[in-house]
Amino acid sequence: GQQVMQIPQYQHVQEGEDFTTYCNSSTTLSNIQWYKQRPGGHPVFLIQLVKSGEVKKQKRLTFQFGEAKKNSSLHITATQTTDVGTYFCAGRSSSNTGKLIFGQGTTLQVKP
Amino acid sequence: DGGITQSPKYLFRKEGQNVTLSCEQNLNHDAMYWYRQDPGQGLRLIYYSQIVNDFQKGDIAEGYSVSREKKESFPLTVTSAQKNPTAFYLCASSIGGTADYEQYFGPGTRLTVT
């Protein structure tokens, strides 16, 4: 079945360093969503990308959707301790419009 | 105050017992979802409902059952047939019935079965 792989699984950075997580799908995605889950919390929606090659920014966060709509990335510039958490990508299955397929997530730790 | 509520936050059960997890939303959303979260495995879809009185199996439906008799409620029963039920269970909803809309998650229920 359709799979969404996310790397790395864990990342430790010094505060102020940049961070990137990558998401790859085995099939073409109709859209890609990104969520953030703080430790002990629940996932919170960050953004959705729909168009091939789309790039969106939210302050220090930059989201990209690949040209082939099979991969995506989230880049955080100059990390802060408030960025700590697990970041998930989730793609909409092209064969089943009702489901999101989630990646395994990347857990970010930021050392002050 | 709009949102999704799940209760209880922590639940303990003995092996062999069925247990029902509550999920209620007052967002007037059409679609509701149940996910299971295990360490290092992300979120896996158990069941979803795109509209009241209808639901579909997700990727790991075995050992679980749901109902959607009311738009605002989507309870999940973890049956004794579920081989490894200890996990963090998350309920979500979205305004539309397809996966083109952001999903709003509840605070989750952590189930421990011993």
Short mmCIF file of C-alpha atoms in Angstrom, two decimals:
data_model
loop_
_atom_site.label_atom_id
_atom_site.label_comp_id
_atom_site.label_asym_id
_atom_site.label_seq_id
_atom_site.Cartn_x
_atom_site.Cartn_y
_atom_site.Cartn_z
CA GLY A 1 0.00 0.00 0.00
CA GLN A 2 0.90 3.65 -0.11
CA GLN A 3 3.67 4.64 2.28
CA VAL A 4 5.05 7.94 3.44
CA MET A 5 8.59 7.82 4.82
CA GLN A 6 10.07 10.60 6.90
CA ILE A 7 13.71 11.22 7.80
CA PRO A 8 15.48 11.65 10.06
CA GLN A 9 13.63 10.04 12.96
CA TYR A 10 15.45 12.20 15.52
CA GLN A 11 17.47 15.40 15.30
CA HIS A 12 19.33 17.21 18.05
CA VAL A 13 20.47 20.75 17.27
CA GLN A 14 21.98 23.66 19.14
CA GLU A 15 19.68 26.63 19.46
CA GLY A 16 20.22 28.87 16.46
CA GLU A 17 21.10 26.06 14.07
CA ASP A 18 18.89 25.17 11.14
CA PHE A 19 16.79 22.00 10.89
CA THR A 20 15.26 20.11 7.98
CA THR A 21 12.98 17.09 7.84
CA TYR A 22 12.19 15.22 4.63
CA CYS A 23 9.12 13.33 3.57
CA ASN A 24 8.97 10.84 0.68
CA SER A 25 5.98 9.01 -0.74
CA SER A 26 5.94 5.79 -2.74
CA THR A 27 3.21 7.27 -4.96
CA THR A 28 2.08 10.68 -6.17
CA LEU A 29 0.25 12.67 -3.53
CA SER A 30 -2.72 14.96 -4.07
CA ASN A 31 -1.62 17.16 -1.20
CA ILE A 32 0.79 17.19 1.72
CA GLN A 33 0.01 18.46 5.20
CA TRP A 34 2.40 19.15 8.05
CA TYR A 35 1.61 18.83 11.75
CA LYS A 36 3.54 19.58 14.93
CA GLN A 37 3.13 17.64 18.17
CA ARG A 38 4.66 19.10 21.31
CA PRO A 39 5.86 16.64 23.96
CA GLY A 40 2.82 15.28 25.80
CA GLY A 41 0.45 17.02 23.39
CA HIS A 42 -1.55 16.30 20.29
CA PRO A 43 -0.78 17.06 16.63
CA VAL A 44 -1.57 20.57 15.49
CA PHE A 45 -1.97 21.48 11.82
CA LEU A 46 0.73 23.74 10.39
CA ILE A 47 0.12 23.96 6.65
CA GLN A 48 -1.11 22.26 3.50
CA LEU A 49 0.62 22.25 0.12
CA VAL A 50 -1.26 21.30 -3.03
CA LYS A 51 0.60 22.46 -6.13
CA SER A 52 3.65 20.89 -7.71
CA GLY A 53 6.79 22.81 -6.66
CA GLU A 54 4.88 24.89 -4.13
CA VAL A 55 6.84 26.75 -1.45
CA LYS A 56 5.19 28.35 1.57
CA LYS A 57 6.73 30.21 4.48
CA GLN A 58 5.56 30.78 8.03
CA LYS A 59 8.06 33.02 9.79
CA ARG A 60 11.13 30.80 10.26
CA LEU A 61 9.47 27.72 8.73
CA THR A 62 9.71 26.95 5.00
CA PHE A 63 7.65 24.18 3.45
CA GLN A 64 8.25 22.72 -0.01
CA PHE A 65 6.31 20.28 -2.18
CA GLY A 66 8.33 18.49 -4.83
CA GLU A 67 7.81 18.91 -8.55
CA ALA A 68 6.66 15.31 -8.88
CA LYS A 69 4.42 15.64 -5.80
CA LYS A 70 6.12 12.67 -4.18
CA ASN A 71 8.28 14.47 -1.65
CA SER A 72 8.19 17.41 0.69
CA SER A 73 10.41 19.14 3.21
CA LEU A 74 10.13 21.39 6.24
CA HIS A 75 13.06 23.68 7.01
CA ILE A 76 13.36 25.69 10.20
CA THR A 77 15.85 28.55 10.22
CA ALA A 78 17.62 29.45 13.46
CA THR A 79 15.83 27.00 15.74
CA GLN A 80 14.49 28.08 19.11
CA THR A 81 13.59 26.02 22.15
CA THR A 82 9.93 26.57 21.29
CA ASP A 83 10.46 24.50 18.12
CA VAL A 84 10.89 21.33 20.18
CA GLY A 85 8.45 18.58 19.23
CA THR A 86 7.67 15.98 16.61
CA TYR A 87 6.92 17.09 13.07
CA PHE A 88 4.71 14.89 10.92
CA CYS A 89 4.01 15.04 7.24
CA ALA A 90 0.80 13.51 5.94
CA GLY A 91 -0.24 12.95 2.35
CA ARG A 92 -3.63 12.40 0.85
CA SER A 93 -3.93 9.11 -0.90
CA SER A 94 -4.69 9.54 -4.59
CA SER A 95 -6.72 6.32 -4.60
CA ASN A 96 -8.69 7.01 -1.44
CA THR A 97 -9.77 10.59 -0.92
CA GLY A 98 -10.84 10.01 2.67
CA LYS A 99 -7.48 9.10 4.14
CA LEU A 100 -4.30 10.86 5.13
CA ILE A 101 -1.17 8.73 5.27
CA PHE A 102 1.16 9.95 8.02
CA GLY A 103 4.92 9.71 8.06
CA GLN A 104 6.64 8.37 11.16
CA GLY A 105 7.58 11.86 12.28
CA THR A 106 10.85 13.63 13.08
CA THR A 107 11.48 14.48 16.71
CA LEU A 108 13.44 17.70 17.16
CA GLN A 109 15.40 18.46 20.32
CA VAL A 110 16.92 21.93 20.71
CA LYS A 111 19.75 22.56 23.19
CA PRO A 112 19.72 26.08 24.62
CA ASP B 1 -15.47 26.86 23.49
CA GLY B 2 -15.19 24.86 20.28
CA GLY B 3 -13.06 21.77 19.94
CA ILE B 4 -12.69 18.05 20.33
CA THR B 5 -12.86 16.33 23.67
CA GLN B 6 -11.64 12.87 24.50
CA SER B 7 -12.19 11.15 27.77
CA PRO B 8 -10.67 9.90 29.87
CA LYS B 9 -7.07 11.09 29.50
CA TYR B 10 -5.71 7.87 31.02
CA LEU B 11 -7.46 4.51 31.00
CA PHE B 12 -6.40 1.23 32.54
CA ARG B 13 -7.99 -2.11 31.73
CA LYS B 14 -7.36 -5.77 32.31
CA GLU B 15 -6.63 -8.01 29.38
CA GLY B 16 -9.78 -9.59 27.94
CA GLN B 17 -12.02 -6.61 28.63
CA ASN B 18 -13.59 -4.42 25.98
CA VAL B 19 -13.17 -0.68 26.49
CA THR B 20 -14.83 2.29 24.80
CA LEU B 21 -13.03 5.57 24.21
CA SER B 22 -15.10 8.70 23.89
CA CYS B 23 -14.69 11.39 21.24
CA GLU B 24 -16.99 14.41 20.95
CA GLN B 25 -16.69 17.50 18.73
CA ASN B 26 -18.72 20.69 18.66
CA LEU B 27 -17.11 22.06 15.50
CA ASN B 28 -19.96 20.84 13.27
CA HIS B 29 -17.40 18.86 11.27
CA ASP B 30 -18.57 16.16 8.88
CA ALA B 31 -15.58 13.85 9.11
CA MET B 32 -14.09 12.15 12.16
CA TYR B 33 -11.07 9.90 12.54
CA TRP B 34 -9.43 7.57 15.01
CA TYR B 35 -5.66 7.14 15.04
CA ARG B 36 -3.34 5.04 17.10
CA GLN B 37 0.10 6.39 18.01
CA ASP B 38 2.97 4.15 19.09
CA PRO B 39 6.54 5.36 19.68
CA GLY B 40 8.45 5.70 16.41
CA GLN B 41 5.48 4.71 14.23
CA GLY B 42 3.66 7.94 13.65
CA LEU B 43 -0.11 7.95 13.43
CA ARG B 44 -1.93 4.96 12.03
CA LEU B 45 -5.55 5.22 10.95
CA ILE B 46 -7.97 2.86 12.66
CA TYR B 47 -11.38 3.98 11.37
CA TYR B 48 -12.81 7.07 9.79
CA SER B 49 -16.25 8.46 9.12
CA GLN B 50 -16.90 10.93 6.35
CA ILE B 51 -20.53 11.45 7.26
CA VAL B 52 -22.93 10.48 10.03
CA ASN B 53 -24.19 6.87 9.96
CA ASP B 54 -21.28 5.79 7.77
CA PHE B 55 -17.70 4.75 8.49
CA GLN B 56 -14.81 2.94 6.83
CA LYS B 57 -11.94 0.80 8.03
CA GLY B 58 -8.54 2.38 8.12
CA ASP B 59 -5.21 0.61 7.95
CA ILE B 60 -5.35 -1.18 11.32
CA ALA B 61 -9.06 -1.80 12.01
CA GLU B 62 -8.75 -5.36 13.31
CA GLY B 63 -9.81 -5.62 16.94
CA TYR B 64 -11.59 -2.25 16.94
CA SER B 65 -15.15 -1.12 16.30
CA VAL B 66 -16.83 2.28 15.94
CA SER B 67 -20.23 3.87 15.52
CA ARG B 68 -21.33 7.24 14.14
CA GLU B 69 -24.93 7.68 15.18
CA LYS B 70 -24.55 11.40 15.83
CA LYS B 71 -22.54 13.97 13.92
CA GLU B 72 -20.72 15.12 17.03
CA SER B 73 -19.78 11.73 18.45
CA PHE B 74 -17.49 8.94 17.22
CA PRO B 75 -16.76 6.41 20.01
CA LEU B 76 -14.10 3.75 19.55
CA THR B 77 -14.33 0.33 21.19
CA VAL B 78 -11.13 -1.58 21.72
CA THR B 79 -12.15 -5.22 21.87
CA SER B 80 -10.42 -8.15 23.49
CA ALA B 81 -9.48 -9.29 19.97
CA GLN B 82 -6.97 -6.45 19.65
CA LYS B 83 -3.66 -8.17 20.34
CA ASN B 84 -1.66 -5.17 21.51
CA PRO B 85 -4.09 -2.49 22.68
CA THR B 86 -1.75 -0.44 24.87
CA ALA B 87 -1.22 2.82 22.98
CA PHE B 88 -2.05 6.50 22.71
CA TYR B 89 -5.36 7.00 20.87
CA LEU B 90 -6.11 10.23 19.06
CA CYS B 91 -9.44 11.35 17.66
CA ALA B 92 -9.61 14.01 14.96
CA SER B 93 -12.20 15.79 12.88
CA SER B 94 -12.25 17.84 9.69
CA ILE B 95 -14.81 20.10 8.13
CA GLY B 96 -15.01 18.15 4.89
CA GLY B 97 -15.34 14.46 4.22
CA THR B 98 -12.14 14.15 2.21
CA ALA B 99 -8.53 14.38 3.33
CA ASP B 100 -8.14 17.79 1.69
CA TYR B 101 -8.90 19.61 4.93
CA GLU B 102 -6.86 20.17 8.05
CA GLN B 103 -7.59 17.78 10.84
CA TYR B 104 -8.23 18.99 14.38
CA PHE B 105 -7.04 16.58 17.03
CA GLY B 106 -8.34 15.94 20.50
CA PRO B 107 -6.00 15.67 23.51
CA GLY B 108 -5.87 11.87 23.25
CA THR B 109 -6.49 8.91 25.57
CA ARG B 110 -3.59 6.84 26.81
CA LEU B 111 -4.81 3.26 27.20
CA THR B 112 -2.88 0.72 29.22
CA VAL B 113 -3.97 -2.92 29.20
CA THR B 114 -2.33 -5.34 31.60
#
